[in-house]
Amino acid sequence: MPPPSDPYRPGRPRPVPGLLVAAERHLRVGLPADLADAVTRSHLADGRCVGWYGPPTPGWRVAIDAERADAPVPPALARRFGTADFWARWTRAECWCKLADVPVAAWWRRYGLGTPTDGTAVWRTLRMAELVVTVGFAAAPHFVPAARRAYEVAG
């Protein structure tokens, strides 16, 4: 999988790089009822979910997205985005949508399954057993990436 975003960019607040490096320690997989106390969750198609249990990160928003690594890529999405590294790209795009509060269809129009290069968020995509999981952080409350600004203008 591609390396995580650059959380060490000069001038960026530095509370989350350690959390990204140790993300596996802060993720749990289980039934939604068992993970109700998670900071944030991502629901899987098989009825389970992945929950984030990292410590508080004042001034940062956190989002996660998870998918089964062996899940077939829906044909319409495969035609549109290809299948190479699909679930890693998908979970990153979903994380950005959650962090930016942008509908996924609006995201696709601007970035496809890519991520902006404006440095407004940091992330890590990792493999946990049969899952692909992306954890993303964005500075809050002023996080308004180019994707959200474009969505708000185009509406």
mmCIF file of C-alpha atoms in Angstrom, residues 2-154:
data_model
loop_
_atom_site.group_PDB
_atom_site.id
_atom_site.type_symbol
_atom_site.label_atom_id
_atom_site.label_comp_id
_atom_site.label_asym_id
_atom_site.label_seq_id
_atom_site.Cartn_x
_atom_site.Cartn_y
_atom_site.Cartn_z
ATOM 1 C CA PRO A 2 1.151 3.564 -0.530
ATOM 2 C CA PRO A 3 2.936 5.269 2.368
ATOM 3 C CA PRO A 4 0.829 7.360 4.711
ATOM 4 C CA SER A 5 0.451 11.050 4.116
ATOM 5 C CA ASP A 6 3.246 13.236 5.405
ATOM 6 C CA PRO A 7 2.289 13.996 9.004
ATOM 7 C CA TYR A 8 5.693 15.576 9.624
ATOM 8 C CA ARG A 9 5.209 18.528 7.299
ATOM 9 C CA PRO A 10 6.859 21.590 8.912
ATOM 10 C CA GLY A 11 4.442 23.863 10.709
ATOM 11 C CA ARG A 12 1.725 21.219 11.184
ATOM 12 C CA PRO A 13 0.568 20.405 14.705
ATOM 13 C CA ARG A 14 2.113 17.082 15.723
ATOM 14 C CA PRO A 15 -0.275 15.207 18.046
ATOM 15 C CA VAL A 16 -1.388 12.558 15.581
ATOM 16 C CA PRO A 17 1.704 11.044 13.900
ATOM 17 C CA GLY A 18 2.195 8.637 16.790
ATOM 18 C CA LEU A 19 -1.441 7.596 16.593
ATOM 19 C CA LEU A 20 -1.094 6.853 12.891
ATOM 20 C CA VAL A 21 2.046 4.811 13.424
ATOM 21 C CA ALA A 22 0.312 2.772 16.132
ATOM 22 C CA ALA A 23 -3.148 2.756 14.543
ATOM 23 C CA GLU A 24 -3.532 -1.033 14.861
ATOM 24 C CA ARG A 25 -3.520 -0.664 18.659
ATOM 25 C CA HIS A 26 -6.494 1.698 18.542
ATOM 26 C CA LEU A 27 -8.757 -0.234 16.168
ATOM 27 C CA ARG A 28 -11.209 -2.960 17.176
ATOM 28 C CA VAL A 29 -13.405 -5.181 15.020
ATOM 29 C CA GLY A 30 -16.728 -6.478 16.324
ATOM 30 C CA LEU A 31 -20.474 -6.168 16.304
ATOM 31 C CA PRO A 32 -21.880 -2.624 16.247
ATOM 32 C CA ALA A 33 -23.497 -3.041 19.672
ATOM 33 C CA ASP A 34 -20.159 -4.088 21.168
ATOM 34 C CA LEU A 35 -18.376 -1.053 19.669
ATOM 35 C CA ALA A 36 -21.002 1.573 20.506
ATOM 36 C CA ASP A 37 -18.482 3.473 22.645
ATOM 37 C CA ALA A 38 -15.954 3.899 19.829
ATOM 38 C CA VAL A 39 -14.865 7.427 18.961
ATOM 39 C CA THR A 40 -15.891 6.705 15.363
ATOM 40 C CA ARG A 41 -16.847 3.560 13.447
ATOM 41 C CA SER A 42 -17.006 2.106 9.966
ATOM 42 C CA HIS A 43 -19.629 -0.522 9.177
ATOM 43 C CA LEU A 44 -18.756 -3.564 7.076
ATOM 44 C CA ALA A 45 -21.074 -5.338 4.622
ATOM 45 C CA ASP A 46 -20.969 -8.519 6.735
ATOM 46 C CA GLY A 47 -22.619 -6.808 9.741
ATOM 47 C CA ARG A 48 -19.452 -6.117 11.741
ATOM 48 C CA CYS A 49 -17.848 -2.766 12.231
ATOM 49 C CA VAL A 50 -14.419 -1.334 12.964
ATOM 50 C CA GLY A 51 -14.136 1.138 15.831
ATOM 51 C CA TRP A 52 -11.461 3.710 16.681
ATOM 52 C CA TYR A 53 -10.416 3.757 20.345
ATOM 53 C CA GLY A 54 -7.537 6.205 20.224
ATOM 54 C CA PRO A 55 -7.009 8.804 22.932
ATOM 55 C CA PRO A 56 -8.583 12.252 22.595
ATOM 56 C CA THR A 57 -6.887 14.492 20.042
ATOM 57 C CA PRO A 58 -7.866 18.077 20.913
ATOM 58 C CA GLY A 59 -8.076 20.217 17.806
ATOM 59 C CA TRP A 60 -8.349 17.233 15.446
ATOM 60 C CA ARG A 61 -11.199 15.302 13.844
ATOM 61 C CA VAL A 62 -10.763 11.594 13.200
ATOM 62 C CA ALA A 63 -12.480 9.328 10.683
ATOM 63 C CA ILE A 64 -12.013 5.721 9.667
ATOM 64 C CA ASP A 65 -13.243 3.586 6.826
ATOM 65 C CA ALA A 66 -12.838 -0.159 6.411
ATOM 66 C CA GLU A 67 -13.635 -2.725 3.744
ATOM 67 C CA ARG A 68 -12.938 -6.413 3.239
ATOM 68 C CA ALA A 69 -9.766 -6.676 1.158
ATOM 69 C CA ASP A 70 -11.109 -9.687 -0.754
ATOM 70 C CA ALA A 71 -14.519 -8.185 -1.533
ATOM 71 C CA PRO A 72 -15.280 -8.037 -5.234
ATOM 72 C CA VAL A 73 -15.192 -4.552 -6.693
ATOM 73 C CA PRO A 74 -18.672 -3.642 -7.945
ATOM 74 C CA PRO A 75 -18.587 -3.712 -11.778
ATOM 75 C CA ALA A 76 -19.756 -0.103 -12.203
ATOM 76 C CA LEU A 77 -17.029 1.142 -9.851
ATOM 77 C CA ALA A 78 -14.419 -1.087 -11.523
ATOM 78 C CA ARG A 79 -15.287 0.436 -14.900
ATOM 79 C CA ARG A 80 -15.077 3.937 -13.490
ATOM 80 C CA PHE A 81 -12.002 3.648 -11.244
ATOM 81 C CA GLY A 82 -10.221 0.389 -12.153
ATOM 82 C CA THR A 83 -9.494 -2.453 -9.742
ATOM 83 C CA ALA A 84 -5.820 -1.885 -8.883
ATOM 84 C CA ASP A 85 -5.533 -1.235 -5.130
ATOM 85 C CA PHE A 86 -9.248 -0.373 -5.228
ATOM 86 C CA TRP A 87 -10.188 -0.871 -1.565
ATOM 87 C CA ALA A 88 -7.213 1.133 -0.283
ATOM 88 C CA ARG A 89 -8.128 4.022 -2.594
ATOM 89 C CA TRP A 90 -11.813 3.651 -1.675
ATOM 90 C CA THR A 91 -11.224 3.788 2.085
ATOM 91 C CA ARG A 92 -8.980 6.844 1.738
ATOM 92 C CA ALA A 93 -11.602 8.681 -0.314
ATOM 93 C CA GLU A 94 -14.321 7.701 2.183
ATOM 94 C CA CYS A 95 -12.195 9.010 5.074
ATOM 95 C CA TRP A 96 -11.718 12.338 3.325
ATOM 96 C CA CYS A 97 -15.466 12.557 2.647
ATOM 97 C CA LYS A 98 -16.194 11.955 6.328
ATOM 98 C CA LEU A 99 -13.591 14.483 7.472
ATOM 99 C CA ALA A 100 -14.744 17.128 4.993
ATOM 100 C CA ASP A 101 -18.464 16.327 5.301
ATOM 101 C CA VAL A 102 -18.707 16.006 1.528
ATOM 102 C CA PRO A 103 -20.962 13.497 -0.273
ATOM 103 C CA VAL A 104 -18.980 10.771 -2.004
ATOM 104 C CA ALA A 105 -20.530 11.598 -5.416
ATOM 105 C CA ALA A 106 -19.240 15.172 -5.134
ATOM 106 C CA TRP A 107 -15.833 13.816 -4.158
ATOM 107 C CA TRP A 108 -15.727 11.521 -7.183
ATOM 108 C CA ARG A 109 -16.398 14.415 -9.549
ATOM 109 C CA ARG A 110 -13.400 16.327 -8.241
ATOM 110 C CA TYR A 111 -10.886 13.645 -7.193
ATOM 111 C CA GLY A 112 -12.137 10.250 -8.315
ATOM 112 C CA LEU A 113 -10.725 7.952 -5.668
ATOM 113 C CA GLY A 114 -7.711 10.197 -5.186
ATOM 114 C CA THR A 115 -6.909 12.501 -2.306
ATOM 115 C CA PRO A 116 -6.088 16.215 -2.378
ATOM 116 C CA THR A 117 -2.502 17.303 -2.087
ATOM 117 C CA ASP A 118 -3.308 20.451 -0.111
ATOM 118 C CA GLY A 119 -2.092 18.976 3.204
ATOM 119 C CA THR A 120 -5.382 19.535 5.030
ATOM 120 C CA ALA A 121 -5.447 16.022 6.477
ATOM 121 C CA VAL A 122 -3.102 13.156 7.341
ATOM 122 C CA TRP A 123 -3.896 9.498 7.028
ATOM 123 C CA ARG A 124 -2.664 5.941 7.064
ATOM 124 C CA THR A 125 -4.049 2.983 5.142
ATOM 125 C CA LEU A 126 -3.255 -0.393 6.683
ATOM 126 C CA ARG A 127 -4.141 -4.046 6.466
ATOM 127 C CA MET A 128 -5.750 -5.739 9.486
ATOM 128 C CA ALA A 129 -6.303 -9.450 8.847
ATOM 129 C CA GLU A 130 -8.787 -9.541 5.955
ATOM 130 C CA LEU A 131 -9.573 -5.810 6.125
ATOM 131 C CA VAL A 132 -8.233 -2.648 4.527
ATOM 132 C CA VAL A 133 -8.608 0.263 6.947
ATOM 133 C CA THR A 134 -7.820 3.943 6.545
ATOM 134 C CA VAL A 135 -7.515 6.235 9.559
ATOM 135 C CA GLY A 136 -7.545 9.951 8.824
ATOM 136 C CA PHE A 137 -7.138 13.100 10.907
ATOM 137 C CA ALA A 138 -7.896 16.709 10.007
ATOM 138 C CA ALA A 139 -7.319 19.823 12.058
ATOM 139 C CA ALA A 140 -10.595 21.088 13.520
ATOM 140 C CA PRO A 141 -12.683 23.131 13.646
ATOM 141 C CA HIS A 142 -11.310 25.033 10.670
ATOM 142 C CA PHE A 143 -10.846 22.060 8.333
ATOM 143 C CA VAL A 144 -12.373 23.096 5.013
ATOM 144 C CA PRO A 145 -10.398 21.424 2.220
ATOM 145 C CA ALA A 146 -10.611 22.452 -1.405
ATOM 146 C CA ALA A 147 -13.060 19.588 -2.039
ATOM 147 C CA ARG A 148 -15.601 20.966 0.436
ATOM 148 C CA ARG A 149 -15.194 24.545 -0.770
ATOM 149 C CA ALA A 150 -15.813 23.354 -4.344
ATOM 150 C CA TYR A 151 -18.874 21.367 -3.221
ATOM 151 C CA GLU A 152 -20.307 24.348 -1.341
ATOM 152 C CA VAL A 153 -19.866 26.611 -4.364
ATOM 153 C CA ALA A 154 -21.292 24.104 -6.853
#
